[in-house]
Amino acid sequence: MAGGEENVKNLADCSVSNALGTWVFSVAGALLAIPVGIKRKSLAPLVFFGTTGTMLDIVMGITACEREHAERQMKLLEAQNAPAETSFGETEIDS
């Protein structure tokens, strides 16, 4: 049970660090919103594009983290299955 909780904690830590580490869409949203907001004389485009860009950054960070976590899990499963397969293959050859 502790191993499962540790994996969840690592995934949560990774998700937070990846979500906070990305800023591309937030900056792009702000850069797009500034001229539109000036033209419309409103802050609504900044709110819309800013929050949309931030949400995209968060989603992209979490997706990347989940992908890394899945790859790590697959490597662990392959490492666990590899010794079993090689020992099984050796017993067939010896028979």
Coordinates of C-alpha atoms in Angstrom, one line a residue:
M1 CA 0.0 0.0 0.0
A2 CA 2.9 2.4 0.8
G3 CA 4.4 1.8 -2.7
G4 CA 1.1 2.8 -4.3
E5 CA 0.8 5.9 -2.2
E6 CA 4.4 6.8 -3.1
N7 CA 3.6 6.4 -6.8
V8 CA 0.6 8.7 -6.5
K9 CA 2.7 11.3 -4.5
N10 CA 5.5 11.2 -7.2
L11 CA 2.9 11.6 -9.9
A12 CA 1.3 14.5 -8.1
D13 CA 4.7 16.2 -7.5
C14 CA 5.6 15.7 -11.2
S15 CA 2.3 17.1 -12.3
V16 CA 2.7 20.2 -10.2
S17 CA 6.3 20.8 -11.3
N18 CA 5.4 20.3 -15.0
A19 CA 2.3 22.4 -14.8
L20 CA 4.3 25.3 -13.2
G21 CA 7.2 24.8 -15.5
T22 CA 5.3 25.5 -18.7
W23 CA 4.5 29.0 -19.7
V24 CA 4.4 29.0 -23.5
F25 CA 0.7 29.1 -23.9
S26 CA 0.3 31.7 -21.1
V27 CA 2.7 34.1 -22.8
A28 CA 1.1 33.4 -26.2
G29 CA -2.3 34.1 -24.8
A30 CA -1.2 37.4 -23.2
L31 CA 0.6 38.5 -26.4
L32 CA -2.5 37.8 -28.4
A33 CA -4.8 39.4 -25.9
I34 CA -3.0 42.7 -25.5
P35 CA -3.6 44.0 -29.1
V36 CA -7.1 42.6 -29.2
G37 CA -7.9 44.2 -25.8
I38 CA -6.5 47.6 -26.9
K39 CA -8.5 47.5 -30.1
R40 CA -11.7 46.6 -28.2
K41 CA -10.8 48.7 -25.1
S42 CA -11.7 45.9 -22.9
L43 CA -9.9 43.5 -20.5
A44 CA -12.1 40.6 -21.5
P45 CA -9.7 39.3 -24.2
L46 CA -6.9 39.3 -21.6
V47 CA -9.0 37.3 -19.2
F48 CA -10.2 34.8 -21.9
F49 CA -6.8 34.3 -23.6
G50 CA -4.8 34.5 -20.4
T51 CA -6.9 31.8 -18.6
T52 CA -7.1 29.7 -21.7
G53 CA -3.3 29.8 -22.2
T54 CA -2.8 29.0 -18.5
M55 CA -5.2 26.0 -18.6
L56 CA -3.4 24.7 -21.8
D57 CA -0.1 24.9 -20.0
I58 CA -1.4 23.0 -17.0
V59 CA -3.0 20.3 -19.2
M60 CA 0.1 19.9 -21.3
G61 CA 2.3 19.6 -18.2
I62 CA 0.0 17.0 -16.6
T63 CA -0.2 15.1 -19.9
A64 CA 3.6 15.0 -20.2
C65 CA 3.9 13.8 -16.6
E66 CA 1.4 11.1 -17.1
R67 CA 3.2 10.0 -20.2
E68 CA 6.6 9.9 -18.3
H69 CA 4.9 7.9 -15.5
A70 CA 3.4 5.4 -18.0
E71 CA 6.8 4.9 -19.7
R72 CA 8.5 4.4 -16.3
Q73 CA 5.9 1.8 -15.4
M74 CA 6.3 0.0 -18.7
K75 CA 10.1 -0.1 -18.2
L76 CA 9.6 -1.5 -14.7
L77 CA 7.2 -4.2 -16.0
E78 CA 9.7 -5.1 -18.8
A79 CA 12.5 -5.3 -16.3
Q80 CA 10.4 -7.6 -14.1
N81 CA 9.3 -9.8 -17.0
A82 CA 12.7 -10.0 -18.6
P83 CA 14.4 -12.3 -16.0
A84 CA 11.4 -14.6 -16.0
E85 CA 11.4 -14.9 -19.8
T86 CA 15.1 -15.6 -20.0
S87 CA 15.0 -18.3 -17.3
F88 CA 12.0 -19.9 -19.0
G89 CA 13.9 -19.8 -22.3
E90 CA 16.9 -21.4 -20.8
T91 CA 14.9 -24.3 -19.3
E92 CA 13.4 -25.0 -22.7
I93 CA 16.8 -25.2 -24.3
D94 CA 18.2 -27.4 -21.5
S95 CA 15.3 -29.9 -21.8

